[in-house]
Coordinates of C-alpha atoms and ligand atoms in Angstrom, one line a residue:
X25 CA 17.0 -9.6 17.7
X26 CA 15.4 -9.5 14.5
X27 CA 17.4 -9.6 11.4
X28 CA 16.9 -9.8 7.4
X29 CA 16.6 -13.3 6.5
X30 CA 17.5 -13.6 2.6
X31 CA 14.6 -16.5 1.7
X32 CA 17.4 -17.1 -1.4
X33 CA 20.7 -18.1 0.4
X34 CA 19.8 -18.5 4.5
X35 CA 21.9 -15.3 4.9
X36 CA 21.8 -13.5 8.4
X37 CA 21.6 -9.4 7.7
X38 CA 21.7 -7.0 10.7
X39 CA 18.4 -4.7 10.3
X40 CA 20.6 -0.8 9.0
X41 CA 18.9 1.3 6.6
X42 CA 21.8 1.2 3.7
X43 CA 20.9 -2.9 3.1
X44 CA 18.3 -2.8 0.8
X45 CA 18.8 -6.7 -0.3
X46 CA 20.8 -9.2 -0.1
X47 CA 24.0 -9.8 -1.0
X48 CA 22.8 -12.3 -3.8
X49 CA 20.5 -10.4 -5.3
X50 CA 17.5 -10.7 -3.9
X51 CA 14.7 -9.4 -1.8
X52 CA 14.6 -9.3 1.9
X53 CA 12.7 -11.0 4.4
X54 CA 12.4 -10.5 8.8
X55 CA 13.7 -13.3 10.9
X56 CA 10.1 -15.5 12.1
X57 CA 9.0 -13.5 15.8
X58 CA 8.5 -17.3 18.1
X59 CA 5.3 -18.3 17.5
X60 CA 2.6 -15.9 20.8
X61 CA -0.8 -16.0 21.2
X62 CA -2.5 -13.1 19.1
X63 CA -2.9 -9.9 21.3
X64 CA -5.1 -7.1 20.5
X65 CA -5.1 -3.9 21.3
X66 CA -9.1 -2.9 21.2
X67 CA -8.8 0.5 22.4
X68 CA -6.5 1.4 18.8
X69 CA -9.0 1.9 15.7
X70 CA -5.9 1.4 13.0
X71 CA -4.0 -1.9 12.3
X72 CA -1.9 -1.1 14.8
X73 CA -4.2 -2.7 17.2
X74 CA -1.9 -5.9 16.2
X75 CA 1.2 -4.2 16.3
X76 CA 1.9 -7.1 19.3
X77 CA 2.4 -9.3 16.1
X78 CA 4.6 -6.2 14.4
X79 CA 8.4 -6.6 13.4
X80 CA 10.0 -4.5 16.1
X81 CA 12.4 -4.9 18.3
X82 CA 11.1 -2.6 21.9
X83 CA 8.4 -0.2 23.0
X84 CA 9.8 3.2 21.6
X85 CA 8.9 2.8 18.0
X86 CA 7.2 6.1 17.7
X87 CA 4.5 4.9 15.3
X88 CA 1.8 7.3 17.0
X89 CA 3.9 10.5 15.1
X90 CA 3.5 8.1 11.8
X91 CA 0.0 6.8 12.0
X92 CA -3.1 8.4 9.6
X93 CA -5.5 5.9 11.3
X94 CA -4.6 3.6 8.3
X95 CA -6.4 -0.1 8.5
X96 CA -9.1 -1.8 10.2
X97 CA -11.7 -1.4 7.2
X98 CA -14.6 -2.4 5.7
X99 CA -15.5 -6.5 4.7
X100 CA -19.3 -6.0 3.5
X101 CA -21.4 -8.9 2.0
X102 CA -21.9 -9.3 -1.4
X103 CA -25.1 -10.3 -1.4
X104 CA -27.9 -8.2 -3.3
X105 CA -31.1 -8.2 -2.4
X106 CA -31.1 -11.1 -0.1
X107 CA -29.8 -13.2 -2.8
X108 CA -26.8 -15.2 -3.2
X109 CA -24.3 -13.6 -5.3
X110 CA -24.4 -14.9 -9.0
X111 CA -21.7 -17.3 -10.4
X112 CA -20.7 -16.7 -7.0
X113 CA -20.7 -19.0 -3.4
X114 CA -23.2 -18.4 -0.8
X115 CA -21.3 -16.0 1.3
X116 CA -19.2 -13.3 -0.2
X117 CA -17.3 -10.4 1.3
X118 CA -15.6 -7.6 -0.4
X119 CA -12.6 -5.8 2.0
X120 CA -12.9 -2.6 1.1
X121 CA -8.9 -2.2 1.2
X122 CA -8.5 1.0 -0.6
X123 CA -10.7 3.3 2.3
X124 CA -7.5 4.2 3.7
X125 CA -5.9 7.9 4.1
X126 CA -4.1 7.4 0.8
X127 CA -6.9 5.7 -1.2
X128 CA -4.9 1.9 -0.9
X129 CA -4.4 -1.0 0.7
X130 CA -0.5 0.6 0.4
X131 CA -0.6 2.9 3.3
X132 CA -0.8 -0.6 5.6
X133 CA 2.6 -1.2 3.9
X134 CA 4.0 1.8 4.5
X135 CA 2.4 2.9 7.2
X136 CA 5.1 0.3 8.1
X137 CA 8.4 0.7 7.1
X138 CA 7.9 4.3 7.1
X139 CA 7.4 4.0 11.0
X140 CA 10.7 1.5 10.8
X141 CA 12.4 4.4 8.5
X142 CA 12.0 6.8 11.5
X143 CA 12.8 5.1 13.9
X144 CA 16.4 4.1 12.5
X145 CA 16.5 8.0 12.3
X146 CA 16.5 8.1 8.1
X147 CA 16.1 11.8 7.4
X148 CA 15.4 11.0 2.4
X149 CA 13.7 8.5 0.8
X150 CA 14.0 6.9 -2.1
X151 CA 11.2 4.8 -3.5
X152 CA 9.8 3.7 -6.8
X153 CA 6.4 2.9 -7.7
X154 CA 3.4 1.5 -10.6
X155 CA 2.2 4.4 -8.7
X156 CA 0.0 4.2 -5.4
X157 CA 2.8 2.3 -3.2
X158 CA 5.1 5.8 -4.0
X159 CA 1.6 7.6 -2.6
X160 CA 1.4 5.8 0.3
X161 CA 5.5 6.1 0.8
X162 CA 4.9 9.6 0.1
X163 CA 1.7 10.4 3.0
X164 CA 3.4 8.8 5.7
X165 CA 7.1 10.5 5.2
X166 CA 5.0 13.5 5.1
X167 CA 3.9 12.9 8.0
X168 CA 7.3 11.5 9.6
X169 CA 9.0 15.0 8.3
X170 CA 10.9 12.6 5.9
X171 CA 12.0 13.4 2.7
X172 CA 10.9 11.3 -0.6
X173 CA 11.8 11.3 -4.4
X174 CA 9.5 9.1 -6.2
X175 CA 10.6 7.6 -9.3
X176 CA 7.9 6.7 -11.1
X177 CA 6.9 5.4 -15.0
X178 CA 5.7 8.2 -17.1
X179 CA 2.7 6.6 -18.6
X180 CA 1.9 6.6 -14.3
X181 CA -1.9 8.0 -13.9
X182 CA -2.1 11.4 -13.5
X183 CA -4.5 11.8 -10.4
X184 CA -1.9 9.4 -8.5
X185 CA 1.3 11.7 -9.6
X186 CA -1.3 14.7 -8.3
X187 CA -1.3 12.5 -5.0
X188 CA 2.3 12.1 -5.3
X189 CA 3.2 15.8 -5.0
X190 CA 0.2 17.4 -2.8
X191 CA 2.0 15.1 0.0
X192 CA 5.5 16.7 -1.5
X193 CA 7.0 14.4 -2.6
X194 CA 10.0 14.6 -5.7
X195 CA 8.4 14.0 -8.2
X196 CA 10.8 12.1 -11.0
X197 CA 8.9 10.8 -14.6
X198 CA 10.7 8.4 -16.1
X199 CA 10.5 8.1 -19.9
X200 CA 9.9 4.2 -20.0
X201 CA 8.5 1.2 -18.3
X202 CA 7.8 -0.1 -14.7
X203 CA 11.4 -1.9 -14.5
X204 CA 12.8 1.7 -16.1
X205 CA 11.7 3.6 -13.2
X206 CA 12.9 1.1 -10.5
X207 CA 16.3 1.1 -12.3
X208 CA 16.9 4.8 -12.1
X209 CA 15.5 5.1 -8.0
X210 CA 18.3 2.4 -7.4
X211 CA 20.7 4.8 -9.2
X212 CA 19.3 7.8 -7.0
X213 CA 19.7 5.1 -4.2
X214 CA 23.6 4.0 -4.7
X215 CA 24.2 7.3 -5.7
X216 CA 23.4 8.9 -2.6
X217 CA 23.4 7.1 0.1
X218 CA 18.9 7.9 0.3
X219 CA 17.1 5.6 2.6
X220 CA 15.7 2.8 -0.6
X221 CA 11.8 2.8 0.6
X222 CA 11.0 -0.4 -1.6
X223 CA 7.9 -2.2 -1.1
X224 CA 9.3 -4.8 -3.1
X225 CA 12.5 -5.5 -1.9
X226 CA 11.9 -3.9 2.0
X227 CA 10.5 -7.1 4.1
X228 CA 8.3 -4.1 6.3
X229 CA 6.2 -3.4 4.0
X230 CA 4.8 -7.1 4.6
X231 CA 4.9 -6.9 7.9
X232 CA 2.6 -4.2 7.4
X233 CA 0.4 -6.0 5.0
X234 CA 0.3 -8.9 6.7
X235 CA -2.5 -7.3 9.2
X236 CA -4.7 -7.4 6.3
X237 CA -5.4 -11.5 7.5
X238 CA -5.3 -10.1 11.2
X239 CA -8.3 -8.1 10.3
X240 CA -9.7 -10.3 8.3
X241 CA -9.7 -12.8 11.0
X242 CA -10.7 -10.4 13.0
X243 CA -14.0 -9.3 11.7
X244 CA -15.0 -12.9 10.6
X245 CA -14.8 -14.2 14.9
X246 CA -11.8 -14.5 15.2
X247 CA -12.0 -17.1 12.1
X248 CA -9.9 -17.7 8.9
X249 CA -11.8 -17.6 5.4
X250 CA -11.9 -20.4 3.2
X251 CA -10.9 -18.5 0.3
X252 CA -9.1 -15.1 -0.1
X253 CA -8.8 -13.0 -3.8
X254 CA -6.4 -11.1 -3.9
X255 CA -4.0 -8.3 -7.1
X256 CA -1.1 -10.3 -7.9
X257 CA 1.7 -7.4 -9.2
X258 CA 4.6 -7.4 -6.8
X259 CA 3.1 -9.9 -4.3
X260 CA 3.1 -7.1 -1.5
X261 CA -0.6 -8.3 -1.1
X262 CA -0.4 -11.9 -1.5
X263 CA 2.8 -12.4 0.2
X264 CA 1.6 -10.0 3.0
X265 CA -1.8 -12.1 3.4
X266 CA 0.6 -15.0 3.5
X267 CA 2.2 -14.4 6.6
X268 CA -0.4 -13.5 8.2
X269 CA -2.2 -16.2 8.2
X270 CA 0.8 -18.6 8.2
X271 CA 0.8 -16.7 11.8
X272 CA -2.7 -16.9 12.5
X273 CA -2.0 -20.7 12.1
X274 CA 1.4 -20.6 14.0
X275 CA -0.3 -19.7 16.5
X276 CA -3.0 -21.4 17.3
X277 CA -5.8 -18.7 16.2
X278 CA -6.6 -20.9 13.1
X279 CA -6.7 -24.1 11.9
X280 CA -5.8 -24.0 8.5
X281 CA -4.4 -21.0 6.9
X282 CA -7.4 -20.0 4.0
X283 CA -6.8 -20.9 0.0
X284 CA -4.9 -17.2 -2.1
X285 CA -6.1 -17.1 -4.9
X286 CA -3.8 -14.4 -6.9
X287 CA -4.7 -12.2 -10.3
X288 CA -2.9 -11.2 -13.1
X289 CA -3.5 -9.3 -15.7
X290 CA -4.1 -11.7 -19.0
X291 CA -1.9 -8.9 -20.7
X292 CA 1.2 -9.2 -18.1
X293 CA 0.9 -12.7 -15.9
X294 CA 4.8 -13.4 -15.4
X295 CA 3.4 -15.2 -12.5
X296 CA -0.2 -16.9 -13.0
X297 CA 2.7 -18.5 -15.8
X298 CA 5.4 -19.7 -14.0
X299 CA 2.7 -21.5 -11.5
X300 CA 1.0 -22.8 -14.5
X301 CA 4.9 -24.1 -16.0
X302 CA 4.1 -22.3 -18.9
X303 CA 5.5 -19.2 -21.6
X304 CA 4.5 -15.3 -19.9
X305 CA 2.5 -13.0 -21.9
X306 CA 4.0 -10.2 -21.5
X307 CA 3.2 -8.8 -24.9
X308 CA 0.3 -5.9 -23.2
X309 CA 2.0 -4.9 -20.1
X310 CA 2.2 -1.5 -20.4
X311 CA -1.1 -1.3 -22.1
X312 CA -3.3 -3.0 -19.4
X313 CA -5.3 -1.1 -17.5
X314 CA -5.0 -2.9 -14.6
X315 CA -1.7 -0.6 -14.4
X316 CA -0.9 -1.8 -10.6
X317 CA -1.2 -5.0 -11.6
X318 CA 1.2 -5.0 -14.6
X319 CA 5.0 -5.9 -13.3
X320 CA 6.5 -7.7 -16.2
X321 CA 9.9 -9.7 -13.4
X322 CA 8.6 -9.4 -9.4
X323 CA 11.8 -9.9 -7.7
X324 CA 9.7 -12.4 -5.8
X325 CA 7.9 -14.4 -8.2
X326 CA 9.5 -17.4 -6.7
X327 CA 8.5 -16.7 -3.3
X328 CA 4.9 -15.7 -5.2
X329 CA 4.3 -18.7 -6.8
X330 CA 5.4 -20.9 -3.2
X331 CA 2.7 -19.1 -1.8
X332 CA -0.1 -19.9 -4.1
X333 CA 0.9 -23.5 -4.4
X334 CA 1.0 -23.6 -0.3
X335 CA -2.7 -22.6 -0.1
X336 CA -3.8 -24.9 -2.1
X337 CA -4.7 -22.1 -4.6
X338 CA -4.5 -21.1 -8.0
X339 CA -3.8 -17.9 -10.1
X340 CA -6.3 -16.6 -12.5
X341 CA -5.7 -13.9 -15.4
X342 CA -8.9 -10.9 -16.2
X343 CA -9.0 -9.3 -19.0
X344 CA -8.8 -6.0 -20.0
X345 CA -12.3 -6.0 -21.7
X346 CA -13.6 -8.2 -18.3
X347 CA -12.2 -5.4 -15.8
X348 CA -13.6 -3.0 -16.9
X349 CA -16.9 -4.7 -17.7
X350 CA -15.9 -5.6 -13.9
X351 CA -15.5 -1.9 -12.3
X352 CA -18.4 -1.0 -13.6
X353 CA -20.7 -3.8 -12.5
X354 CA -19.4 -2.3 -8.9
X355 CA -20.4 1.1 -9.7
X356 CA -24.0 -0.2 -9.8
X357 CA -22.9 -1.8 -6.1
X358 CA -21.4 1.3 -4.9
X359 CA -18.1 0.3 -4.9
X360 CA -15.8 2.4 -6.8
X361 CA -12.6 1.0 -7.4
X362 CA -9.9 1.3 -9.7
X363 CA -9.4 -1.1 -12.6
X364 CA -6.5 -3.2 -11.4
X365 CA -8.7 -3.8 -8.4
X366 CA -11.8 -4.5 -10.2
X367 CA -9.3 -7.4 -12.3
X368 CA -10.4 -9.8 -8.4
X369 CA -13.2 -9.1 -9.1
X370 CA -13.5 -10.2 -12.5
X371 CA -11.7 -13.3 -12.6
X372 CA -13.6 -14.3 -10.0
X373 CA -17.4 -13.9 -11.4
X374 CA -15.4 -15.5 -14.6
X375 CA -13.6 -18.9 -12.6
X376 CA -15.5 -21.9 -13.0
X377 CA -15.4 -23.7 -9.7
X378 CA -16.2 -19.9 -8.5
X379 CA -19.6 -21.5 -7.7
X380 CA -18.9 -25.1 -6.3
X381 CA -16.8 -22.0 -4.2
X382 CA -18.0 -22.7 0.2
X383 CA -17.9 -19.4 2.0
X384 CA -16.2 -17.4 3.5
X385 CA -14.3 -16.3 0.4
X386 CA -12.6 -12.6 0.5
X387 CA -12.7 -10.4 -2.5
X388 CA -10.0 -8.4 -2.1
X389 CA -10.6 -4.0 -3.2
X390 CA -7.2 -2.6 -3.2
X391 CA -7.5 0.8 -4.7
X392 CA -10.0 3.9 -4.9
X393 CA -11.5 4.6 -8.0
X394 CA -11.4 8.4 -8.3
X395 CA -7.5 7.6 -8.8
X396 CA -8.2 6.6 -12.3
X397 CA -9.5 8.3 -15.5
Ligands
PLP673 C1 -4.9 -0.9 -6.3 C2 -4.0 -1.8 -6.4 N1 -3.6 -2.8 -5.9 C3 -2.8 -4.6 -6.3 C4 -1.4 -3.6 -6.3 C5 -0.6 -4.9 -6.9 O1 0.4 -4.6 -5.9 P1 1.8 -5.9 -5.6 O2 2.9 -4.7 -7.4 O3 2.4 -5.3 -4.6 O4 1.8 -7.1 -6.0 C6 -1.4 -2.6 -6.7 C7 0.0 -2.3 -7.1 O5 0.7 -1.4 -7.5 C8 -1.7 -1.4 -7.2 O6 -1.9 0.0 -7.0
ZN674 ZN1 20.9 -14.4 -0.4

């Protein structure tokens, strides 16, 4: 039986619908699975092809009635016209992780988290989000027949709010910041006993995002890349990818996990600052175009720093100007992503050491352009 385990104080807690953090306040992890050879179900064309590695006890988890076919997103070369990408390594590839049912990588986490909620008999859930995670949770909640109430900051992109409404969620637009929306969600959870479908605290979300690593490994011919470049706000893709690659190494499917290059907005860089041992710049965190990674106090900050450090990677930051230029440069390649997603390409291209990188280098593109103005 798997349990929740606290990464801070090591306390184990049974998995129930009402537990959403450790008594010490920390987000939770799942107790690790014993290492086992990787099993891929070739007949399943979604992230559920890796379900043998997911955290469920027993076979009857009901995933087939929740899945929308998420995952198995394209991995395409960044070379144009046979020429290596300017200033980049020989083999740079874009992982088009915005090609998902709700148009962001968050569907990986939401599909697995909502499957777990449905398995526990949850009928009502509460979530908070800068936008995309809430949209993804709302989509899968609709699919699973679970009522969803989603708290977002008032400034969330109108298109993400209309997605939330379309999926039938009760939308609560909170006058205030991203942390204010989280506080309002927690208040509602505590007042009503609803299931808190938090992508930040609930480790089943990371179980879903870890399939990013399994997919990249499979798409590269069962090899891991040298480098993965990812956006980092609360770290759900970063920590999920780190978990997936660690499992692949533990399973004997890879010798060494890739170096993780995590990207923050220059206007909101608390994790990059902690990693570098300097003061954070939060002056413009409510104003950056990279709304998805504008998280001033991520609850998993320590885990994010540790994951990047253990991988031999780095934190980079991107200015708004560079992010918008990178978004336009991606358009010129036929790729349309939202600014948050373009930040990784901006940061990678501006990083002097990128020129010396040997591939494969994976650039995670996390959210679709139609979500933004
Ligand atoms: C498109 C996109 N990319 C990246 C992120 C960052 O994810 P996380 O905050 O889990 O690091 C988000 C979060 O909302 C997002 O919407
Ligand atoms: Zn604890």
